[in-house]
Each structure stands twice: as structure tokens, then as C-alpha cells.
Short mmCIF file of C-alpha atoms in Angstrom, two decimals:
data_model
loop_
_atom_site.label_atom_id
_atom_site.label_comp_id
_atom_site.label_asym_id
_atom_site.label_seq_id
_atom_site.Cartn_x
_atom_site.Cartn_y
_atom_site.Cartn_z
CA UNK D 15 178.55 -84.59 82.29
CA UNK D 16 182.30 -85.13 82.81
CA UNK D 17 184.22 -83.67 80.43
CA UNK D 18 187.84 -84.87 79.69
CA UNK D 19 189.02 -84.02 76.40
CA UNK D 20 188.41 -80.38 75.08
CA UNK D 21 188.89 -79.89 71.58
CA UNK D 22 189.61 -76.40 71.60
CA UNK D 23 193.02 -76.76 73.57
CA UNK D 24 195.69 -76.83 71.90
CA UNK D 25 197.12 -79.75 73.68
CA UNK D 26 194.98 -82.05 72.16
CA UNK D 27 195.70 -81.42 68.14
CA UNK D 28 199.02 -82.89 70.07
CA UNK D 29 197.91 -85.92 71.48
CA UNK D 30 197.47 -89.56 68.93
CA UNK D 31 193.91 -89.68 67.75
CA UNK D 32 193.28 -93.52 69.30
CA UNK D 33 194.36 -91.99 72.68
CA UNK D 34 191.67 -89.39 72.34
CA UNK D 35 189.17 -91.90 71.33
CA UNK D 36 189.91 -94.19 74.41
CA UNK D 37 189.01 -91.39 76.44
CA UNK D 38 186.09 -89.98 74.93
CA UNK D 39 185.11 -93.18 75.13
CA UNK D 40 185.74 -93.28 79.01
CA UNK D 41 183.97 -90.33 79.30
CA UNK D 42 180.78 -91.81 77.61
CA UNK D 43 180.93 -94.50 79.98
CA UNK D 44 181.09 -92.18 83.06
CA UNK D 45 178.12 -89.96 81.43
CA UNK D 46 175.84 -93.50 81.18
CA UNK D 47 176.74 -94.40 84.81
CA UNK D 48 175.88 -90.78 85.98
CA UNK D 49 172.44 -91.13 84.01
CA UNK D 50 172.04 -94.48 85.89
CA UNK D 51 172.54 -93.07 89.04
CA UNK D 52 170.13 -90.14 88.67
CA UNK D 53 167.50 -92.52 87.04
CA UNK D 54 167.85 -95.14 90.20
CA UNK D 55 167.77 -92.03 92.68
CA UNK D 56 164.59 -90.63 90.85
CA UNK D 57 162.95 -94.18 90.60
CA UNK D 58 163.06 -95.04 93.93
CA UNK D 59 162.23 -91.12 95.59
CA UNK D 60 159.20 -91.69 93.40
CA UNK D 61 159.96 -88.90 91.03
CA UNK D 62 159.40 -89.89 87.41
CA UNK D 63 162.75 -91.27 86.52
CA UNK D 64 164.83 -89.70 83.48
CA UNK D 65 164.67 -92.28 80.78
CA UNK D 66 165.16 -90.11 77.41
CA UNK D 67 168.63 -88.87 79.09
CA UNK D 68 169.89 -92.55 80.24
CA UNK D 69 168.82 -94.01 76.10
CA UNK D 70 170.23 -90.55 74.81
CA UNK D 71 173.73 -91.27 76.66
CA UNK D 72 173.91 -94.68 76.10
CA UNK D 73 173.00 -94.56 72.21
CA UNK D 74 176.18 -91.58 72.36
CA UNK D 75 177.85 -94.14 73.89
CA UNK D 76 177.30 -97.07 71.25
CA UNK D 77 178.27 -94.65 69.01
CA UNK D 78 181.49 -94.15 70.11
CA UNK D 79 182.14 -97.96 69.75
CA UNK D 80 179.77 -98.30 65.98
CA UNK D 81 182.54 -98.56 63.61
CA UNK D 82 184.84 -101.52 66.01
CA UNK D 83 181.62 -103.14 66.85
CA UNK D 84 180.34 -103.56 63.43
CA UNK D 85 184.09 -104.57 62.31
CA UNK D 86 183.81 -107.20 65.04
CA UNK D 87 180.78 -108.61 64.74
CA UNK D 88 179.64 -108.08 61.31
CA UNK D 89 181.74 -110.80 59.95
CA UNK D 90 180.42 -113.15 57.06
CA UNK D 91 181.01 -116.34 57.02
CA UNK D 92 182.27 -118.67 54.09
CA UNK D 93 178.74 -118.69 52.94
CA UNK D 94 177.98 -115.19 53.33
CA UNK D 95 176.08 -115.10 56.33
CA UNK D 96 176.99 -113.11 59.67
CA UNK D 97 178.20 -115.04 62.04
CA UNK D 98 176.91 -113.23 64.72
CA UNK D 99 173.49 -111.69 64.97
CA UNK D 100 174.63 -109.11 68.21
CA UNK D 101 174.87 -106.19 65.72
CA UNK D 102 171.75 -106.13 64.91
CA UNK D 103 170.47 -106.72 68.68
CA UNK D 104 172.10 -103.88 69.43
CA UNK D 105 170.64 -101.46 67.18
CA UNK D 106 167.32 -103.20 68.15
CA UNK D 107 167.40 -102.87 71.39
CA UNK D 108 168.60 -99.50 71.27
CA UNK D 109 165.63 -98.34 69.62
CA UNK D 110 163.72 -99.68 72.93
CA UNK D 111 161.93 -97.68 75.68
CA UNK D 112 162.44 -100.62 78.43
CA UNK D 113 164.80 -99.59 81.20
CA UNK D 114 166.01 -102.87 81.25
CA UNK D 115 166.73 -103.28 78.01
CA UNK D 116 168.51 -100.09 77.63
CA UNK D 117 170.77 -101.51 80.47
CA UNK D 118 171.21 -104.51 78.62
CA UNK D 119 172.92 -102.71 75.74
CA UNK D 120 175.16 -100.89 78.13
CA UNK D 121 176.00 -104.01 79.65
CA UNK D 122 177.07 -105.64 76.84
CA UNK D 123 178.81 -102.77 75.37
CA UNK D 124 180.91 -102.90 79.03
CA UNK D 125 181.91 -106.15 78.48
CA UNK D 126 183.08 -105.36 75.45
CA UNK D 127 185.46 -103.04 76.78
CA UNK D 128 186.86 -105.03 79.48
CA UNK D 129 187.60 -107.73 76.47
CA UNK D 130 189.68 -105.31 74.19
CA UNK D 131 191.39 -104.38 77.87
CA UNK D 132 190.21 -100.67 77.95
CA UNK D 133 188.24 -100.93 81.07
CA UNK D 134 190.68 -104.03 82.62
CA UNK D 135 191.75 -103.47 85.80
CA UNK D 136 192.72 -106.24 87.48
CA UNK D 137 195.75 -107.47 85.20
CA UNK D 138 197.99 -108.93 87.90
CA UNK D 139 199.05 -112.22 87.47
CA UNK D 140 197.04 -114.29 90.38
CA UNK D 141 199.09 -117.25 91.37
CA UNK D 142 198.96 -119.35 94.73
CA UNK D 143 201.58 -117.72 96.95
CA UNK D 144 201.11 -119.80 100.03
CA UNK D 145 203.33 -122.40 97.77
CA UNK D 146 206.93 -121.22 98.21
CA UNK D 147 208.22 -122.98 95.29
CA UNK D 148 205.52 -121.33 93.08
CA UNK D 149 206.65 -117.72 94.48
CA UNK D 150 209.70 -118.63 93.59
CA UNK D 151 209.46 -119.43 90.28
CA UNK D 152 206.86 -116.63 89.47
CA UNK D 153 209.32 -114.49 90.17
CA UNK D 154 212.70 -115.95 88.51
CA UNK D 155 213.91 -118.14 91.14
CA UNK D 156 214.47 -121.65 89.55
CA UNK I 12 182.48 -137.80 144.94
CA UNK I 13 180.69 -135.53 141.65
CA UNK I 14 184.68 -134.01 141.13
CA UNK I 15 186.10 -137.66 141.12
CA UNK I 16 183.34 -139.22 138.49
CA UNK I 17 184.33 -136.09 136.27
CA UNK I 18 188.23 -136.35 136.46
CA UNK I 19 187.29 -140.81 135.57
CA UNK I 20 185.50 -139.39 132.39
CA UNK I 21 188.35 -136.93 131.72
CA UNK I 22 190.78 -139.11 131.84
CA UNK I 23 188.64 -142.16 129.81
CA UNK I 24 187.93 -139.74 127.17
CA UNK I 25 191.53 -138.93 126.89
CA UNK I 26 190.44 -134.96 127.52
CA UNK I 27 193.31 -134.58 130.16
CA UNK I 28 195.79 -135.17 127.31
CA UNK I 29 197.53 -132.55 125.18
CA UNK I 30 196.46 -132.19 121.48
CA UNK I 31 198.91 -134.26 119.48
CA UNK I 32 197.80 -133.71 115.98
CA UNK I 33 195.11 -131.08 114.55
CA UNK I 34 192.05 -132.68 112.86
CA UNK I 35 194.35 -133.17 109.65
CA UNK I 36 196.04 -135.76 111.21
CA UNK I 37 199.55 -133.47 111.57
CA UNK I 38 200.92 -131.62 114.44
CA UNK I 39 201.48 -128.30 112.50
CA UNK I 40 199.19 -126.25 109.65
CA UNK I 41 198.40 -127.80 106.39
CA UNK I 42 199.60 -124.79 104.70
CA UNK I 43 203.02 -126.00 106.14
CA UNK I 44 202.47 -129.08 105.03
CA UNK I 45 202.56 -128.66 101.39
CA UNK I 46 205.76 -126.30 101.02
CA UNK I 47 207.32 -129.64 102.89
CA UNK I 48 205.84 -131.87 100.12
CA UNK I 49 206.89 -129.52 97.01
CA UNK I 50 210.31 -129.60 99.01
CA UNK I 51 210.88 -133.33 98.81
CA UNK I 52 209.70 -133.21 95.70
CA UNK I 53 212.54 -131.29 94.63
CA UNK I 54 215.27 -132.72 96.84
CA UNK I 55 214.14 -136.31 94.72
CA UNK I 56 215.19 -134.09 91.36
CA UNK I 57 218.20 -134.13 92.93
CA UNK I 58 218.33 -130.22 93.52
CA UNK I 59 219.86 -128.73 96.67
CA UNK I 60 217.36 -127.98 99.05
CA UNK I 61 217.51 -126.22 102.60
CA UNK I 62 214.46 -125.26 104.63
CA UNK I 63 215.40 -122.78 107.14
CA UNK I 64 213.68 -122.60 110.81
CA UNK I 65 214.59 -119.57 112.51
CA UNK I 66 213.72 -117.97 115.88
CA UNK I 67 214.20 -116.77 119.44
CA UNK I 68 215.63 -119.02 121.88
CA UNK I 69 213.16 -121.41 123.44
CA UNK I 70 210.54 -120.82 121.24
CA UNK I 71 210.36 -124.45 119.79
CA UNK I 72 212.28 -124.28 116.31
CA UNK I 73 213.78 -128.11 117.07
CA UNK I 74 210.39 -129.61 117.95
CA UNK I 75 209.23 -127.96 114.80
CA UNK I 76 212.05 -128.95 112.82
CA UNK I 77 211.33 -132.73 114.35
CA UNK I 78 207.95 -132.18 112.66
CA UNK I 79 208.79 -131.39 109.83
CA UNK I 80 211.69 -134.34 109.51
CA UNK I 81 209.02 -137.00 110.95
CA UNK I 82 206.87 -135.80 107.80
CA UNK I 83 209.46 -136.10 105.56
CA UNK I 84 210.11 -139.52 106.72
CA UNK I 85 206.72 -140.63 106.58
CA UNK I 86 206.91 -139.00 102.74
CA UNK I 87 209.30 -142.31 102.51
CA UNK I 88 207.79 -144.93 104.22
CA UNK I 89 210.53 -144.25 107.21
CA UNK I 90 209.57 -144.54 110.69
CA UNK I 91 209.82 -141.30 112.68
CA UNK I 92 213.29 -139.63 113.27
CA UNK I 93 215.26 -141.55 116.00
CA UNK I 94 215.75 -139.65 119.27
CA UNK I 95 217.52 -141.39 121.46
CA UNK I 96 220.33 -139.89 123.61
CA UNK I 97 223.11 -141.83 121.90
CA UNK I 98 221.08 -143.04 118.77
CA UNK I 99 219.84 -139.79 116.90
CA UNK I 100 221.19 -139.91 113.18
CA UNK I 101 218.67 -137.24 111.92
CA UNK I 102 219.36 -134.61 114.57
CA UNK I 103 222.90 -133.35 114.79
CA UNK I 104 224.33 -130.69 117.12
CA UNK I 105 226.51 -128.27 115.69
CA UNK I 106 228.70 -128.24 112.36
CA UNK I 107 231.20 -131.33 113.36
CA UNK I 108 228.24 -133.76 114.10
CA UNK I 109 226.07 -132.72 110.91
CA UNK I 110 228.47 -133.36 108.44
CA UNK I 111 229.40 -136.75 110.37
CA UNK I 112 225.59 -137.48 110.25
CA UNK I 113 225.05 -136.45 106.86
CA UNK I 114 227.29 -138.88 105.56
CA UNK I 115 225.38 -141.83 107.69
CA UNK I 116 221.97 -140.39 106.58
CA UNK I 117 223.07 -140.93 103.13
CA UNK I 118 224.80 -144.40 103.80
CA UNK I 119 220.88 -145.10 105.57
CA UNK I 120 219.09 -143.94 102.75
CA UNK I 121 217.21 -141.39 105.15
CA UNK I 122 215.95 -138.52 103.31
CA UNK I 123 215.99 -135.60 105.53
CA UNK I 124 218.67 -134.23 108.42
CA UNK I 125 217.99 -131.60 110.86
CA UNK I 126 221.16 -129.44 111.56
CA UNK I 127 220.75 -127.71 114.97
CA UNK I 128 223.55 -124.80 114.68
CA UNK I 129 222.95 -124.74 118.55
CA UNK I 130 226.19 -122.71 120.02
CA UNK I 131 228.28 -122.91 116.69
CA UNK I 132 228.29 -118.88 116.57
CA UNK I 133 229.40 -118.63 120.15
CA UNK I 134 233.01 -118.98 118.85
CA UNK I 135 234.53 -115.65 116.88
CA UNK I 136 235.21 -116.16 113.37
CA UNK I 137 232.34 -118.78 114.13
CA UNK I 138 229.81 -117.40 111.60
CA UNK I 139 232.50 -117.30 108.70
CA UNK I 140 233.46 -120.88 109.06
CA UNK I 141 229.90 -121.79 109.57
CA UNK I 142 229.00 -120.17 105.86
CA UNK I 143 232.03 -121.96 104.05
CA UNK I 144 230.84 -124.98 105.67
CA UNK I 145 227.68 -124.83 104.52
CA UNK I 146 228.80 -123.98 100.68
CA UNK I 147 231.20 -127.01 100.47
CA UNK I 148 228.54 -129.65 101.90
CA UNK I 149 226.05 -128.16 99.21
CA UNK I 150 228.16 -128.04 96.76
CA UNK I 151 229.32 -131.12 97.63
CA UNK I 152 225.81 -133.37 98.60
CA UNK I 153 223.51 -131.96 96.25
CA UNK I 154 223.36 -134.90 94.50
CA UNK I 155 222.41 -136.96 97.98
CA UNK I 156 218.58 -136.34 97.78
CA UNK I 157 218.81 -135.69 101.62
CA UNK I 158 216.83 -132.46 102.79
CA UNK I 159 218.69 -130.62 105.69
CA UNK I 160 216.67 -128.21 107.57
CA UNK I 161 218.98 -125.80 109.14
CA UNK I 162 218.27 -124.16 113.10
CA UNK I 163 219.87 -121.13 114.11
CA UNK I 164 218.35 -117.76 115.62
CA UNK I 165 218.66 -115.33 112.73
CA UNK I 166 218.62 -116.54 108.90
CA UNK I 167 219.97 -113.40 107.80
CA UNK I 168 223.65 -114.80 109.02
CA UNK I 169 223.81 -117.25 106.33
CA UNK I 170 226.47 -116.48 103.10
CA UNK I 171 224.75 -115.16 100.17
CA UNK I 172 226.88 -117.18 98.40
CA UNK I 173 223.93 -119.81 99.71
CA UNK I 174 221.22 -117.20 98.07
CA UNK I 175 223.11 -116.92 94.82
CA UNK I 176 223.03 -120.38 94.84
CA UNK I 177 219.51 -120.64 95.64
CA UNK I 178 219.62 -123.70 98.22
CA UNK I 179 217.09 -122.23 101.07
CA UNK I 180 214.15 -122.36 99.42
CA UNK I 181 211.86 -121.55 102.48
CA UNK I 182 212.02 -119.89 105.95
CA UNK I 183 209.66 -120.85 109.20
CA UNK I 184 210.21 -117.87 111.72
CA UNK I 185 209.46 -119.20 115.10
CA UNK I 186 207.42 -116.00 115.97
CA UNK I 187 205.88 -116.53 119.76
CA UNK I 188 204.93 -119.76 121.89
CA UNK I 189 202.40 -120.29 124.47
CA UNK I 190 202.18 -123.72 126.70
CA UNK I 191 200.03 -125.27 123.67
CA UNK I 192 201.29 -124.49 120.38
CA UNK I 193 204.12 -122.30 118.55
CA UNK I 194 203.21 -119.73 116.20
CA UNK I 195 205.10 -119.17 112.68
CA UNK I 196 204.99 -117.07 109.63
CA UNK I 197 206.51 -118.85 106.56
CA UNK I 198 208.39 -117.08 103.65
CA UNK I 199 209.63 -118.36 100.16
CA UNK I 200 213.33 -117.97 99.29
CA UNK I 201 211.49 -114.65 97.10
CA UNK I 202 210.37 -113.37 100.76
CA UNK I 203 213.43 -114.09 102.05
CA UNK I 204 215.26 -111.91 100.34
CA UNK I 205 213.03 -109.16 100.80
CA UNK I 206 213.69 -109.46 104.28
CA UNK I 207 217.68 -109.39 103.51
CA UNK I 208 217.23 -106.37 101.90
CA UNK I 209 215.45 -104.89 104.48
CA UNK I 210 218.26 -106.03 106.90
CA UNK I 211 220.24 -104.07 105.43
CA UNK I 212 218.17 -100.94 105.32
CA UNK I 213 217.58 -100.72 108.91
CA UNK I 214 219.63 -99.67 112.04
CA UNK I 215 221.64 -102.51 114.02
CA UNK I 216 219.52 -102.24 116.83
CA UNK I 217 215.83 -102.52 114.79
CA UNK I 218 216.86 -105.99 112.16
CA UNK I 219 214.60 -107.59 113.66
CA UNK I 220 212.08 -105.41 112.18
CA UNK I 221 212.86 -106.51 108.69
CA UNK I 222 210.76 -109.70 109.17
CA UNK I 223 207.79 -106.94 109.78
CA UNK I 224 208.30 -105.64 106.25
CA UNK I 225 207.75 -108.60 104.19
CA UNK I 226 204.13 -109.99 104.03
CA UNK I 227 204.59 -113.66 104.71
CA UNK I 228 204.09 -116.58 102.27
CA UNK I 229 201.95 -118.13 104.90
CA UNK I 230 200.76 -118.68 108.53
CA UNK I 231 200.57 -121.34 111.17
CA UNK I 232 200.88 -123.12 114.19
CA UNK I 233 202.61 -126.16 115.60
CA UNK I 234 201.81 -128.16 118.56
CA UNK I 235 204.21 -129.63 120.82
CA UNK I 236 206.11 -133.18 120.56
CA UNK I 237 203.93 -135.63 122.46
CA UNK I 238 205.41 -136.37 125.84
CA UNK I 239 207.72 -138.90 125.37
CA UNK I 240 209.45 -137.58 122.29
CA UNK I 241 209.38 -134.22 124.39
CA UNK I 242 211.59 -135.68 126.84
CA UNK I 243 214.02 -137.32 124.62
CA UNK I 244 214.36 -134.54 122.95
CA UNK I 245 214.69 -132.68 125.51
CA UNK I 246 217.57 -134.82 127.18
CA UNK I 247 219.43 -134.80 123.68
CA UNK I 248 219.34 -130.64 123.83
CA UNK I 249 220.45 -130.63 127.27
CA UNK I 250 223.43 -132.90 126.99
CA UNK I 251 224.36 -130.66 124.12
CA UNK I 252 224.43 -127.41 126.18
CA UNK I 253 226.08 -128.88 129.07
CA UNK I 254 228.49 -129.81 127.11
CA UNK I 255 228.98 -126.27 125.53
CA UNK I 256 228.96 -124.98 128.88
CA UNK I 257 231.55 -127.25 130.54
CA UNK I 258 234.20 -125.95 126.94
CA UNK I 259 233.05 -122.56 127.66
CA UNK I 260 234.06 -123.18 131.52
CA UNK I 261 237.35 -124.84 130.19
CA UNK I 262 238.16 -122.20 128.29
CA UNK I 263 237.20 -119.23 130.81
CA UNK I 264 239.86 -121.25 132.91
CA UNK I 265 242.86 -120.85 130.36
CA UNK I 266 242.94 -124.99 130.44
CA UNK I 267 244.01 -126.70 127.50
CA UNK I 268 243.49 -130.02 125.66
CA UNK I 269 246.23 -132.32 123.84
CA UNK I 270 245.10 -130.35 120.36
CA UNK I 271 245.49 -127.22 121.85
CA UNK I 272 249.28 -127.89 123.83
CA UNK I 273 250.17 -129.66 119.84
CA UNK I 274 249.07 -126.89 118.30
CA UNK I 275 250.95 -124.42 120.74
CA UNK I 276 253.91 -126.34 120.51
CA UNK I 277 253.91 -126.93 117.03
CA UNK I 278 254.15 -130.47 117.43
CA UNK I 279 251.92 -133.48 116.69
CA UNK I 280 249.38 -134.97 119.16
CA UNK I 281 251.01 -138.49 119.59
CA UNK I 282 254.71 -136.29 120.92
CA UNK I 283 252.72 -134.36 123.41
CA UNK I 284 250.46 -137.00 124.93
CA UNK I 285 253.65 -139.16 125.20
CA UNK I 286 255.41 -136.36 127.08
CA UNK I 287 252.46 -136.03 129.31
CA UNK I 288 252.25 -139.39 130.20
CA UNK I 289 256.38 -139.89 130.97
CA UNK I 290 256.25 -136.63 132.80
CA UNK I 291 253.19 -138.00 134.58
CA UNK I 292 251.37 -134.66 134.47
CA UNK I 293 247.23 -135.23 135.59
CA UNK I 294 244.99 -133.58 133.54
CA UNK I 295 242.80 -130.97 135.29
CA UNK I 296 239.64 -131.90 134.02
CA UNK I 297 238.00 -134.46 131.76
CA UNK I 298 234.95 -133.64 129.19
CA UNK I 299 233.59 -136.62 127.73
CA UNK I 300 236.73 -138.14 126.71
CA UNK I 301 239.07 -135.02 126.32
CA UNK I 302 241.30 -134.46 128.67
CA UNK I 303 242.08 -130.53 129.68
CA UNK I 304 245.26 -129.40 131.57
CA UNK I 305 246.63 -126.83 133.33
CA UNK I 306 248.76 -123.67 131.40
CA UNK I 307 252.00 -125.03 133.71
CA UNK I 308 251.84 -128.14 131.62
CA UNK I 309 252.42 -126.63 128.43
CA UNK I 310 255.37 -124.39 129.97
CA UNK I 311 257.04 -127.72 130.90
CA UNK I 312 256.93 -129.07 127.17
CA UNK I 313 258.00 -125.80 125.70
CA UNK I 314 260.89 -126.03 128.82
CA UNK I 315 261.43 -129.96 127.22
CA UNK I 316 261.05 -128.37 123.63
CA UNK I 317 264.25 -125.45 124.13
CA UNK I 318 266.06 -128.14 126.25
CA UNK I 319 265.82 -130.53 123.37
CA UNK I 320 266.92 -127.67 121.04
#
């Protein structure tokens, strides 16, 4: 496990509680991905692979997102009904001992980062700069 | 007999001929292609628009430029750009002859003008008169939806008055030529001042280098002008550099023409050539039609001048 926030320095009663989240959060990403990898290298030496630790990291992981997720997609519509039903997948599928399922999960919970911009890494504007006139005017030239 | 049937089906086949045109149906890259089209497009909105081809000498920056203008024509439903020795409206040589010819390309209603600096910046004080040029015909003929695409070695010379302004909108650098096509890299007026900047940056004897620092806008090649064009053109750029050669003679000489004895003499053109002729002085040499005489000649009107007075 990577560990990038330690609560017993002192440094971090300084730092804004939503930064600290963010990277806990990053940090149960990394753990998942780590599980992944040692899962994938197990599976295919032949060794029984480590399920319990990749469902145990990537419930800690869903857990770091529970309270935005259910904000997000526990919302009712005008007649009281949710209008989406991926909250409840998610603690469903959670609950599952299929590899592939559990990956599912942290797949979607990915995606969901990349959406709210946390994991979003390629924010460059692309534009077509074989057209002179468009480099030009992407970059102030009128 | 077998190396005779082969050079009939060569020639039959049209194999023996250069390429004219890649398989796009144009003589130079498409990426090329469209910066000329968005180009246009803007000179037609009646904003000021210069394309700049730049370049070694002999590396083929006119037959690009001729191109570029024939595209532009075609843009307009014009035939190709005239090249005839004494019949080339779209091609002029130096800074006299393009603002002459931008005047008849407007009168013509042709749409694009290629201005060949050729030896303008042989002359000191050259570049400087060059760059005011420039800013008075743009700031003059932006409203004449004409194109000019300018010729000269380095664009870095140019005012950045014309920057500030933003009228070149696009550099070709000529980069290398073999006996089949040039090569070019292309860079918007953004690039362009990247390279300026690096201009700056480096040592005198390294600018060069500048164009190395800026990733280019885009890539390409152009072929050559098919023969006959070639040779036209050809004839119309050596005419032009004779002629530079034979006032560069005249003036390693010391000889003088009837503008330069008026000017000496502080007196107009129509006194002096009437002096000339009643003191029957030859010229020395003739250029075209200008008439160059010896130094002695213009110590025998300053001799009539302080006789007079």
C-alpha cells in the first residue's frame, strides 16, 4: 500500500479537508491497481490469485466516494422515484465474488473520477494546427 | 532492338515525363493547400493578407510562389498567372514594379500578386525603405481583396510594424531541393513569431537556427513548374538579374544617369538632359532605356552651373 497522507503529521491538521480527501482518494485508487496487478501476476503464474484483497480495496475505495455517489445518483424524480438505479448496482455488485464484476465496479467508479476531473489528464485544448488561421486565432491572433 | 521497344513504351506511357501534379491533382501538399484556401477566404473579407515564402537562394521559392498564385487564380475562375517576358502582371520584380502591378492587378480584378523582393536589399538603407513600403501599400490596399505573397531570403527582415499589424498570416520556408521536388515546413503568423523571438535570442552567426526551434504548423513538398512555364519563368528571373547586375556594374564604375547628375546638381531632369544634348556629351552606356555617363560630364555642368552663377 502507498501511503500519502499521514494523519499524525502535523502538516496535515494544516492542509483543507477536500484536498486531503482528493488524495486519499488517489491513494485508494493506486492500492486497487496494485491489488490488480498482484491478482493478474498470481492468475496467470498459476498461483491462486488474491481475490478477498482486490474486493477488500476496492469496497475501501467505494467508500471513499459513498457519500458524492449517493448525492449524485440517488436523485428522485418529480414522482419520487430514483432516477438512476447505479447506486444500488453498485452496492450489489460489490457484494459479488466474480473477478469481473469486482472490476466492473472499479471501472465505473474510475470513470467517475475522470468526470468530476480528479483523475483528468489530458485537459489541453486539441485544435487542428496544420490550419494557420486556426493557430492563430486559438491563440489571440485575429 | 529490346532497349528501343522499352524507351517507345516509355515515352507512350508518358513515364519519361516529370511528375506535374501529385495524385490530388496539385503540384504541392494538400496540407498547403488549405492554409491557401482559408487565406483567400480572408483576403474576400477584405482583411490584409500576406503569405510569406522564404528561403535560400535557388531553392525554388518563385516556382512555389507561382503555385500557389495559379491556385489562387483557379480559386476565381482565372486562368493561370501570365508569364510572359513582357506580359507578367502577377509576378513583379522588386518594390518599383509591385506597387506598379498591384495597381493593374486591382484594375484586372486578379486576386493574388507575387512580389519577388529579388535584389531590393542589395542597396543600404534598402531593408528600411523596403519595410515602410510595405506598411503604406497595406495600409493603403487592404481593402483591394488582392493576396500578395511576398519572396525574399529571410522573413525575419520584415517591420514588426507588419506583425503588430498582423498582415503575414503564414510562412513557407523553402527548406532543401533535389532535381524533383522542393521541400517546406509551413508556420502560422503564431509560429512565426516564435521564430522572431528566437532570432533574437541567438548569436548573429546561428539565426538561422531559430527556424529549428519552432515545431512547424505543417510539412510538404512541391514539384517543379512543368517545362514550359519553367522556362518562362526562368527567362523572366534572368532578365531581372541581368539587369541588377549591369546597375551594379554601372555603379562599381562611378557612371551616372540623368537622375543622378539632377540630383547632384540640384537641378531638374529636363535642364540637365538639355545641357547634355547642346554640349553633345555621349552617354557611356545604355541600360534598357537609361542612359549612364561618365563623372567628367557632371564636372562640365557644375563648370556651366558656377559659370552661370
Amino acid at each position: 500500500m502507498i501511503k500519502m497522507v499521514d494523519f499524525n503529521n502535523e502538516t496535515t491538521v494544516g492542509t483543507p479537508a477536500v484536498d486531503v480527501v482528493r488524495i486519499l482518494i488517489l491513494q485508494r485508487r493506486a492500492d486497487v491497481i496494485e491489488a490488480l496487478e498482484v491478482y493478474n501476476k498470481q492468475d496467470d503464474s498459476g498461483v491462486d490469485p488474491p481475490l478477498p484483497l482486490v474486493k477488500s480495496r476496492i469496497y475501501s475505495f467505494f467508500l471513499e466516494l459513498q457519500g458524492a455517489l449517493k448525492r449524485k445518483l440517488c436523485k428522485k424524480d418529480k414522482k419520487g422515484k430514483n432516477k438512476s438505479n447505479d447506486y444500488d448496482w453498485l452496492i450489489k455488485q460489490l457484494k459479488s465474488n466474480k473477478f469481473d464484476e469486482l472490476v466492473d465496479v472499479f471501472l465505473y467508479l474510475n470513470e467517475y473520477l475522470d468526470s468530476i476531473k480528479l483523475t483528468r489528464i489530458d485537459t489541453k485544448e486539441q485544435y487542428d494546427r496544420s490550419s494557420f488561421e486556426t493557430d492563430n486565432r486559438k491563440n489571440g491572433i485575429r | 532492338m529490346i532497349g528501343q521497344v522499352l524507351k517507345l513504351i516509355i515515352e507512350r506511357m508518358g513515364l519519361d515525363k516529370m511528375q506535374d501534379t501529385y495524385k490530388h491533382g496539385l503540384p504541392f501538399s494538400e496540407s498547403l493547400d488549405k492554409n491557401i484556401v482559408e487565406l483567400d477566404n480572408r483576403v474576400m473579407l477584405k482583411k490584409a493578407s500576406m503569405l510569406v515564402i522564404d528561403g535560400a537562394v535557388g531553392l525554388g521559392k518563385t516556382t512555389l510562389a507561382v503555385h500557389c498564385a495559379d491556385r489562387v487564380n483557379a480559386l476565381h475562375g482565372v486562368d493561370p498567372i501570365k508569364l510572359e517576358l513582357k506580359d507578367h502582371p502577377q509576378l513583379a520584380m522588386g518594390g518599383a514594379d509591385f506597387l506598379k502591378k498591384m495597381r493593374i492587378c486591382w484594375e484586372l480584378n486578379l486576386p493574388v500578386i507575387i512580389y519577388d523582393e529579388a535584389g531590393d536589399f542589395t542597396k543600404r538603407g534598402a531593408i528600411s525603405r523596403f519595410n515602410s513600403m510595405l506598411n503604406r501599400t497595406f495600409e493603403t490596399y487592404r481593402g483591394f481583396k488582392i493576396l500578395v505573397i511576398l519572396l525574399l531570403p529571410r522573413f525575419y527582415v520584415l517591420d514588426s510594424h507588419l506583425f503588430d499589424l498582423e498582415v503575414p498570416r503564414g510562412l513557407i520556408h523553402v527548406v532543401d531541393r533535389n532535381e524533383k521536388y522542393a521541400d517546406f515546413s509551413g508556420y502560422s503568423l503564431v509560429s512565426m513569431n516564435w521564430i522572431r523571438y528566437w532570432v533574437d535570442k541567438l548569436p548573429k552567426a546561428i539565426r538561422y537556427k531559430a527556424y529549428d526551434k519552432v515545431i512547424p504548423n505543417i510539412r510538404g513538398h512541391s514539384l517543379d513548374l512543368d517545362s514550359v512555364r519553367s522556362k518562362q519563368l526562368d527567362r523572366i528571373s534572368t532578365r531581372e538579374k541581368i539587369e541588377i547586375l549591369k546597375k551594379a556594374e554601372v555603379k562599381a564604375d562611378g557612371l551616372l544617369s540623368y537622375k543622378d547628375l539632377a540630383d547632384k546638381t540640384s537641378r531638374s531632369m529636363i535642364w540637365v538632359k538639355k545641357k547634355v544634348a547642346e554640349m553633345k556629351m555621349k552617354e557611356s552606356r545604355k541600360i534598357g532605356r537609361v542612359k549612364y555617363f561618365k563623372e567628367d560630364v557632371l564636372n562640365r555642368l557644375v563648370d556651366v552651373i558656377e559659370g552661370n552663377d
